Coordinates of C-alpha atoms and ligand atoms in Angstrom, one line a residue:
M1 CA 32.1 35.5 -122.9
W2 CA 34.0 34.2 -119.9
N3 CA 36.7 32.4 -121.9
S4 CA 36.6 33.2 -125.6
Q5 CA 39.7 31.1 -126.2
A6 CA 37.7 28.0 -125.3
E7 CA 34.1 29.1 -126.2
A8 CA 34.9 30.6 -129.6
I9 CA 37.9 28.4 -130.5
S10 CA 38.1 27.5 -134.2
R11 CA 36.6 24.1 -135.0
D12 CA 40.0 22.9 -136.4
A13 CA 41.9 23.9 -133.3
L14 CA 39.2 22.3 -131.1
A15 CA 39.4 19.0 -133.0
E16 CA 43.2 19.0 -132.6
L17 CA 42.9 19.7 -128.9
Q18 CA 40.3 17.0 -128.4
L19 CA 42.3 14.4 -130.2
H20 CA 45.4 15.2 -128.1
Q21 CA 43.4 15.1 -124.9
L22 CA 41.7 11.8 -125.9
Q23 CA 45.0 10.1 -126.5
R24 CA 46.2 11.3 -123.1
L25 CA 43.0 10.1 -121.5
L26 CA 43.5 6.6 -122.9
R27 CA 46.9 6.4 -121.4
R28 CA 45.6 7.5 -118.0
L29 CA 42.7 5.0 -118.2
T30 CA 45.1 2.1 -118.2
R31 CA 45.6 2.8 -114.5
V32 CA 42.0 1.8 -113.9
P33 CA 41.7 -2.0 -114.0
F34 CA 38.1 -1.8 -115.3
Y35 CA 39.2 0.3 -118.3
K36 CA 42.5 -1.6 -118.7
N37 CA 40.5 -4.8 -119.2
A38 CA 37.8 -3.1 -121.4
L39 CA 40.4 -1.6 -123.7
A40 CA 42.4 -4.9 -123.9
E41 CA 39.2 -6.7 -124.7
A42 CA 38.4 -4.2 -127.5
G43 CA 42.1 -4.7 -128.7
I44 CA 42.8 -0.9 -128.5
R45 CA 45.9 0.9 -127.4
A46 CA 46.2 4.7 -127.0
R47 CA 48.4 4.9 -130.1
D48 CA 45.7 3.3 -132.3
I49 CA 43.6 6.5 -131.8
T50 CA 44.7 8.7 -134.6
S51 CA 41.5 10.6 -135.4
L52 CA 38.4 11.6 -133.5
D53 CA 36.4 9.2 -135.7
D54 CA 38.3 6.4 -133.9
L55 CA 36.2 7.2 -130.8
T56 CA 33.5 4.9 -132.1
H57 CA 35.8 1.9 -131.6
L58 CA 36.1 2.6 -127.9
P59 CA 33.9 0.8 -125.3
F60 CA 31.0 2.5 -123.5
T61 CA 30.7 3.1 -119.8
R62 CA 27.3 2.8 -118.1
K63 CA 25.8 3.8 -114.8
T64 CA 25.9 0.2 -113.7
D65 CA 29.7 0.2 -114.1
L66 CA 30.0 3.0 -111.5
R67 CA 27.6 1.1 -109.2
D68 CA 29.5 -2.2 -109.6
H69 CA 32.7 -0.5 -108.6
Y70 CA 31.2 1.3 -105.6
P71 CA 32.6 3.4 -104.0
F72 CA 36.1 4.1 -105.4
G73 CA 36.9 1.3 -107.8
L74 CA 36.9 3.5 -110.9
L75 CA 39.2 6.2 -109.5
A76 CA 42.2 6.9 -111.7
T77 CA 44.1 8.7 -108.9
P78 CA 45.0 7.6 -105.4
L79 CA 42.4 8.6 -102.8
E80 CA 44.8 11.1 -101.2
D81 CA 44.8 13.1 -104.4
T82 CA 41.0 13.5 -104.4
V83 CA 39.7 16.4 -102.4
R84 CA 35.9 16.0 -102.8
V85 CA 33.2 13.3 -103.4
H86 CA 29.6 13.7 -104.4
G87 CA 26.9 11.2 -105.2
S88 CA 23.6 10.6 -106.9
S89 CA 21.1 7.8 -106.9
G90 CA 21.9 4.6 -108.7
T91 CA 19.3 2.1 -109.9
T92 CA 19.2 0.3 -106.6
G93 CA 19.9 1.5 -103.1
R94 CA 23.5 2.1 -103.9
L95 CA 24.8 5.6 -104.5
T96 CA 26.7 6.5 -107.7
V97 CA 29.9 8.0 -106.2
V98 CA 31.9 10.6 -108.1
A99 CA 35.2 12.2 -107.0
Y100 CA 37.4 15.2 -107.8
T101 CA 41.0 16.3 -107.6
K102 CA 41.9 19.9 -107.0
R103 CA 42.3 20.4 -110.7
D104 CA 38.9 18.7 -111.4
L105 CA 37.4 21.3 -109.0
R106 CA 39.1 24.1 -110.9
T107 CA 37.7 22.7 -114.2
W108 CA 34.3 22.6 -112.6
S109 CA 34.4 26.2 -111.4
E110 CA 35.6 27.3 -114.9
V111 CA 32.8 25.6 -116.7
M112 CA 30.2 27.0 -114.2
A113 CA 31.7 30.4 -114.6
R114 CA 31.3 30.2 -118.4
T115 CA 27.7 29.1 -117.8
L116 CA 26.8 32.0 -115.5
A117 CA 28.7 34.6 -117.6
A118 CA 26.7 33.4 -120.7
G119 CA 23.6 34.7 -118.9
G120 CA 25.2 38.0 -118.0
V121 CA 26.5 37.3 -114.4
T122 CA 29.3 39.6 -113.4
R123 CA 31.1 40.3 -110.1
R124 CA 28.4 42.9 -109.2
D125 CA 25.7 40.3 -109.0
V126 CA 24.3 38.6 -105.9
V127 CA 23.5 35.0 -106.7
H128 CA 21.0 33.1 -104.6
V129 CA 21.7 29.4 -104.9
A130 CA 18.7 27.2 -103.9
Y131 CA 20.1 24.0 -105.3
G132 CA 20.7 21.5 -102.5
Y133 CA 24.1 21.5 -100.9
G134 CA 25.4 18.1 -99.9
L135 CA 26.1 15.0 -101.9
F136 CA 24.0 16.4 -104.8
T137 CA 26.3 18.4 -107.1
G138 CA 23.9 21.3 -107.7
G139 CA 24.6 23.6 -104.7
L140 CA 28.4 23.3 -104.4
G141 CA 28.9 23.1 -108.2
V142 CA 27.1 26.4 -108.9
H143 CA 28.6 27.9 -105.7
Y144 CA 32.2 27.7 -106.9
G145 CA 31.3 29.0 -110.3
V146 CA 29.8 32.1 -108.7
E147 CA 32.9 32.7 -106.6
R148 CA 35.1 32.2 -109.6
I149 CA 33.3 35.1 -111.3
G150 CA 33.7 37.1 -108.1
A151 CA 30.0 37.6 -107.6
T152 CA 28.4 37.3 -104.2
V153 CA 27.0 33.9 -103.5
V154 CA 24.2 33.2 -101.0
P155 CA 24.3 29.5 -100.3
A156 CA 20.7 29.1 -99.3
S157 CA 20.4 25.4 -100.3
G158 CA 16.9 23.8 -100.7
G159 CA 13.8 24.0 -98.5
N160 CA 12.3 26.6 -96.2
T161 CA 10.7 28.7 -99.0
L162 CA 9.5 31.6 -96.9
R163 CA 13.0 32.1 -95.5
Q164 CA 14.4 32.0 -99.0
I165 CA 12.0 34.7 -100.2
A166 CA 13.1 36.9 -97.2
L167 CA 16.8 36.3 -98.1
I168 CA 16.2 37.1 -101.8
R169 CA 14.5 40.3 -100.8
D170 CA 16.8 41.4 -98.0
F171 CA 20.1 40.6 -99.8
G172 CA 19.0 42.1 -103.1
A173 CA 19.6 38.9 -105.1
T174 CA 19.9 39.6 -108.8
V175 CA 20.3 36.0 -109.8
L176 CA 18.4 32.8 -108.8
C177 CA 19.7 29.3 -109.3
S178 CA 17.3 26.5 -108.6
T179 CA 15.3 23.7 -110.2
P180 CA 12.6 25.2 -112.6
S181 CA 9.8 23.8 -110.5
F182 CA 11.2 25.4 -107.3
A183 CA 11.3 28.7 -109.1
L184 CA 7.6 28.4 -109.8
Y185 CA 6.9 27.3 -106.3
L186 CA 8.8 30.4 -105.1
A187 CA 6.6 32.6 -107.2
E188 CA 3.4 31.0 -105.8
A189 CA 4.6 31.3 -102.2
S190 CA 5.7 34.9 -102.7
A191 CA 2.2 35.8 -104.0
E192 CA 0.7 34.2 -100.9
V193 CA 2.8 36.2 -98.5
G194 CA 2.3 39.4 -100.5
V195 CA 5.9 39.8 -101.8
D196 CA 5.9 41.3 -105.2
L197 CA 8.8 39.6 -107.1
Y198 CA 8.7 42.3 -109.8
A199 CA 9.6 44.9 -107.1
L200 CA 12.8 42.9 -106.2
A201 CA 16.2 43.1 -107.9
L202 CA 16.0 39.6 -109.5
K203 CA 16.8 39.7 -113.2
T204 CA 18.2 36.3 -114.3
G205 CA 17.7 32.7 -113.3
F206 CA 19.7 29.5 -114.1
F207 CA 17.4 26.4 -114.0
G208 CA 18.2 22.7 -114.5
A209 CA 18.7 19.4 -112.7
E210 CA 15.3 18.3 -114.1
P211 CA 13.6 18.5 -117.5
W212 CA 11.5 21.6 -118.2
T213 CA 9.5 22.8 -121.2
E214 CA 9.4 26.1 -123.1
A215 CA 6.0 26.6 -121.6
M216 CA 7.6 26.5 -118.1
R217 CA 10.2 28.9 -119.3
S218 CA 7.6 31.5 -120.3
E219 CA 5.7 31.0 -117.0
I220 CA 8.9 31.5 -114.9
E221 CA 9.9 34.5 -116.9
R222 CA 6.5 36.0 -116.5
K223 CA 5.9 35.2 -112.9
L224 CA 9.4 36.2 -111.6
G225 CA 10.1 39.0 -114.1
I226 CA 13.4 37.5 -115.1
R227 CA 15.2 35.9 -118.0
A228 CA 15.4 32.1 -117.6
Y229 CA 18.4 30.1 -118.8
D230 CA 18.6 26.3 -119.0
I231 CA 21.7 24.6 -117.5
Y232 CA 22.5 21.0 -117.9
G233 CA 24.8 18.5 -116.3
L234 CA 25.2 15.2 -114.5
S235 CA 27.2 14.2 -111.5
E236 CA 29.1 11.4 -113.3
V237 CA 30.5 13.9 -115.9
I238 CA 31.1 16.7 -113.3
G239 CA 27.8 18.1 -112.2
P240 CA 26.1 21.4 -113.4
G241 CA 28.2 23.1 -116.1
V242 CA 28.3 20.5 -118.8
S243 CA 26.3 22.6 -121.1
Y244 CA 24.5 26.0 -120.9
E245 CA 22.4 28.4 -122.9
C246 CA 23.6 31.7 -124.3
D247 CA 21.5 34.8 -124.8
Q248 CA 20.0 33.3 -128.0
H249 CA 18.2 30.5 -126.1
A250 CA 18.8 28.3 -129.1
G251 CA 20.2 25.1 -127.6
L252 CA 22.8 24.5 -124.9
H253 CA 26.5 25.0 -125.7
I254 CA 28.5 22.0 -124.6
N255 CA 31.9 22.7 -122.9
E256 CA 33.5 20.7 -125.7
D257 CA 37.2 21.4 -124.7
V258 CA 36.6 19.2 -121.6
F259 CA 33.5 17.1 -122.4
L260 CA 33.5 15.3 -125.8
P261 CA 29.9 14.6 -126.8
E262 CA 28.3 12.1 -129.1
V263 CA 24.7 11.3 -129.8
I264 CA 24.1 7.6 -130.6
N265 CA 21.3 5.2 -131.4
P266 CA 20.6 3.7 -128.0
A267 CA 19.7 0.3 -129.5
T268 CA 22.7 -0.1 -131.8
G269 CA 25.3 2.2 -130.4
E270 CA 25.8 3.8 -133.8
P271 CA 26.6 7.5 -133.9
L272 CA 23.8 9.8 -135.2
P273 CA 24.2 12.9 -137.4
D274 CA 23.2 16.4 -136.3
G275 CA 19.5 17.0 -135.8
V276 CA 18.7 13.3 -135.1
K277 CA 17.6 12.5 -131.6
G278 CA 19.4 9.8 -129.7
E279 CA 21.2 9.1 -126.5
L280 CA 23.8 11.6 -125.3
V281 CA 27.2 10.2 -124.6
F282 CA 30.2 12.0 -123.0
T283 CA 33.9 11.3 -122.8
T284 CA 35.6 13.4 -120.1
L285 CA 38.7 14.7 -121.7
T286 CA 40.6 16.2 -118.8
K287 CA 39.1 14.8 -115.6
Q288 CA 41.7 13.2 -113.3
A289 CA 39.9 11.5 -110.4
L290 CA 37.0 9.9 -112.3
P291 CA 37.7 10.0 -116.0
L292 CA 34.9 8.4 -118.1
L293 CA 35.0 6.9 -121.6
R294 CA 31.9 7.2 -123.7
Y295 CA 29.5 7.5 -120.7
R296 CA 25.9 6.8 -121.6
T297 CA 23.9 9.5 -119.9
G298 CA 20.4 8.1 -120.7
D299 CA 19.4 11.6 -121.8
I300 CA 17.7 12.0 -125.2
T301 CA 18.7 15.0 -127.3
A302 CA 20.2 16.0 -130.7
L303 CA 23.3 17.9 -131.5
N304 CA 23.7 21.0 -133.7
H305 CA 27.1 22.1 -135.0
E306 CA 26.0 25.3 -136.8
T307 CA 27.8 28.4 -135.5
C308 CA 25.6 30.2 -133.0
K309 CA 24.7 33.9 -133.5
C310 CA 26.4 34.6 -130.1
G311 CA 29.8 33.8 -131.6
R312 CA 30.4 30.6 -129.6
T313 CA 31.7 27.9 -131.9
T314 CA 30.9 25.0 -129.5
V315 CA 28.3 22.4 -130.5
R316 CA 24.8 22.9 -129.0
M317 CA 22.5 20.2 -127.7
N318 CA 18.7 20.6 -127.8
K319 CA 16.8 20.7 -124.5
V320 CA 16.7 17.2 -123.1
S321 CA 13.5 15.6 -124.4
G322 CA 13.4 12.2 -122.6
R323 CA 15.3 9.3 -121.1
T324 CA 16.3 6.0 -122.5
D325 CA 15.7 4.3 -119.1
D326 CA 13.0 4.5 -116.5
M327 CA 14.7 7.1 -114.3
L328 CA 12.2 9.7 -112.9
I329 CA 13.3 13.1 -111.6
I330 CA 11.0 14.0 -108.8
R331 CA 11.6 17.4 -107.2
G332 CA 15.0 17.4 -108.7
V333 CA 15.9 14.1 -107.2
N334 CA 16.7 11.1 -109.5
V335 CA 14.5 8.1 -108.6
F336 CA 14.5 4.7 -110.2
P337 CA 11.4 2.6 -109.8
S338 CA 13.7 -0.3 -108.8
Q339 CA 14.6 1.7 -105.7
I340 CA 11.0 2.1 -104.7
E341 CA 10.5 -1.7 -105.3
E342 CA 13.5 -2.5 -103.2
A343 CA 12.2 -0.3 -100.3
L344 CA 8.8 -1.9 -100.4
L345 CA 10.3 -5.4 -100.3
H346 CA 11.8 -4.6 -97.0
V347 CA 8.4 -3.8 -95.3
P348 CA 6.8 -6.9 -94.0
G349 CA 3.1 -7.2 -94.9
V350 CA 3.3 -5.4 -98.2
S351 CA 3.4 -7.3 -101.5
P352 CA 5.5 -6.5 -104.6
N353 CA 2.5 -5.4 -106.5
Y354 CA 2.7 -1.6 -106.7
M355 CA 2.0 1.4 -108.9
I356 CA 3.9 4.6 -108.9
I357 CA 2.0 7.8 -109.7
V358 CA 3.9 11.0 -110.3
D359 CA 2.0 14.2 -110.7
R360 CA 2.6 17.9 -110.6
A361 CA 0.2 19.9 -108.5
K362 CA -0.7 23.3 -110.0
N363 CA 2.0 22.6 -112.5
I364 CA 4.7 23.2 -109.8
L365 CA 5.1 20.7 -107.1
D366 CA 5.9 17.1 -107.9
T367 CA 3.9 14.6 -105.9
L368 CA 4.8 10.9 -105.6
E369 CA 2.2 8.4 -104.7
V370 CA 2.8 4.7 -104.4
W371 CA -0.1 2.3 -104.4
V372 CA 0.8 -1.0 -103.0
E373 CA -1.1 -4.1 -102.2
V374 CA -0.9 -5.5 -98.7
D375 CA -1.3 -9.2 -97.9
A376 CA -4.8 -10.4 -97.0
E377 CA -3.9 -10.9 -93.4
A378 CA -2.7 -7.3 -92.9
F379 CA -5.8 -5.9 -94.6
S380 CA -8.3 -7.9 -92.5
D381 CA -6.5 -6.8 -89.4
K382 CA -7.3 -3.8 -87.3
L383 CA -7.1 -0.4 -88.9
G384 CA -4.4 0.6 -86.5
R385 CA -2.1 -1.9 -88.0
L386 CA -2.7 -0.6 -91.5
A387 CA -1.8 2.9 -90.4
D388 CA 1.4 1.6 -88.8
L389 CA 2.3 -0.3 -92.0
Q390 CA 1.7 2.8 -94.1
R391 CA 3.9 4.9 -91.8
A392 CA 6.6 2.3 -91.8
A393 CA 6.5 2.0 -95.6
E394 CA 6.7 5.8 -96.0
R395 CA 9.6 6.1 -93.6
H396 CA 11.5 3.3 -95.3
L397 CA 10.9 4.8 -98.7
Y398 CA 12.1 8.2 -97.5
E399 CA 15.3 6.6 -96.2
I400 CA 16.1 5.1 -99.6
I401 CA 15.0 7.7 -102.1
G402 CA 15.3 10.8 -99.9
I403 CA 11.9 12.4 -100.8
N404 CA 8.5 12.1 -99.2
A405 CA 5.9 9.9 -100.8
Y406 CA 2.3 9.2 -100.0
I407 CA 1.8 5.4 -99.7
K408 CA -1.7 4.1 -100.3
L409 CA -2.2 0.6 -99.1
V410 CA -4.8 -1.3 -101.2
E411 CA -6.4 -4.7 -101.0
P412 CA -4.8 -7.8 -102.6
N413 CA -5.5 -8.1 -106.3
T414 CA -6.6 -4.5 -106.9
I415 CA -3.7 -3.3 -109.0
A416 CA -4.1 -4.3 -112.6
R417 CA -1.8 -7.1 -113.7
S418 CA -0.3 -6.7 -117.2
E419 CA 0.4 -9.6 -119.5
G420 CA 3.7 -8.3 -120.7
K421 CA 6.2 -6.1 -118.9
A422 CA 4.5 -4.7 -115.8
K423 CA 3.6 -1.0 -116.2
R424 CA 4.5 0.4 -112.9
V425 CA 4.7 4.1 -113.5
V426 CA 2.1 6.6 -114.4
D427 CA 3.8 10.0 -114.9
R428 CA 1.1 12.7 -115.3
R429 CA 3.5 15.6 -115.8
D430 CA 4.3 16.8 -119.3
V431 CA 8.0 17.5 -118.6
Y432 CA 9.3 15.9 -121.7
Q433 CA 6.8 17.4 -124.2
I434 CA 9.5 19.4 -125.8
K435 CA 9.2 20.3 -129.5
G436 CA 12.0 19.4 -132.0
Ligands
DLL1 O1 21.2 17.3 -111.8 C1 23.3 18.3 -112.0 C2 22.7 19.6 -112.1 C3 22.5 20.4 -111.0 C4 22.4 20.1 -113.3 C5 22.0 21.7 -111.1 C6 21.8 21.4 -113.5 C7 21.7 22.2 -112.4 P1 22.4 14.5 -111.3 O2 21.7 14.6 -110.0 O3 23.4 13.5 -111.5 O4 23.0 15.9 -111.6 O5 21.2 14.3 -112.4 C8 21.6 14.3 -113.8 O6 19.4 15.2 -114.4 O7 21.2 13.0 -116.6 C9 19.3 14.6 -116.7 O8 18.5 13.5 -116.8 C10 18.8 15.5 -115.6 N1 19.0 16.9 -115.9 C11 20.0 17.7 -115.4 N2 19.9 19.0 -115.9 C12 18.8 18.9 -116.8 C13 18.2 19.9 -117.7 C14 22.4 17.1 -111.8 N3 18.7 21.2 -117.7 C15 20.3 14.1 -114.6 N4 17.2 19.5 -118.4 C16 20.7 14.2 -116.1 C17 16.8 18.2 -118.4 C18 18.3 17.6 -116.8 N5 17.3 17.3 -117.6

């Protein structure tokens, strides 16, 4: 265990610590006008919070609140005290911006170190990080956790699979960190170029940023000859390192001394007991730059407070089994259908009638196809114009969502109209078919 004081703390001591931190957080939040108003509206002052049960009286924070205060409106520290920003997609073109102070970055490295150590990483390991580096939190988040442990980090970032295979082989990587679908893609590409992954030094992998099933875990373990651990997180809360699997592979331990979890009924907001699935909600207990109160993640899971065989006392969450909203995760990138719609609306000649088809070729590589109707005039025009339109739409979509899509232009009135709410998305992958 990286930090047994935090990971195996007694439940009583943990509750005491969490209450103390929650009271401090509420005092800090009054510096943020948004929270000052929300707390005043709810009629709550920091001194009214005398037990953790009082948490349920506090207001929720939603992704739209971050978007509405773009970019820095929810910061609780002056910009000069923040040393890093990251971002992820919001429901429309706008980024969800998150920020960190020096201490926030230390907290992040600490929780990532716990995550990696739970899968056996030590300073003797060589860790190949194939999560994207950049605004996405995956690359840099994992990176600093590796350095904190003192292992050797290879900041490969995403893309260029053949080069990645060569680096893993030449540098003797023992640990792979990537999305689960990239791991399978890597296995396939290695086979094609005749690299035997079993002959390499790889022994462990940490996979997350998108949902994956137990079936995918078995496939990754078999094809790469490694043990595969699930890691979970979201930018708003910190990035990767919010929760992690231990050797038991029996749920993900939440770093509860810094992230206070709840599972609620998404329709009523009522808290749900252990074992009942609902929406996961986090309160960040110690974050300085962007503290969040009862943040609604949109992820569906259930909690389990039973003590784990590994000796950690922290609560576990089941593998994420769905979303409460329509967010798609395509090749590790969060995409909202509303972003696709917005992109299409800016291409003259295409209509707002569209259908999004997400698939997973060979169970590995996500594909995104968008069928969209063009207006009659464009369709009757020369073929060359259609090809131009298709390219323009693909380019525009790439600029907004950051991944390549195939756009298929269809004649007016070919996409089925629904009587109720339009069904715009067909997701053929089985990523959320998780038992329990
Ligand atoms: O995906 C952070 C991360 C990076 C986690 C690397 C793990 C590894 P966002 O881009 O903000 O942050 O996306 C967060 O991705 O709300 C979930 O819906 C989904 N997600 C992340 N990890 C998992 C996982 C990063 N292990 C959103 N299983 C979250 C299922 C996951 N879904």
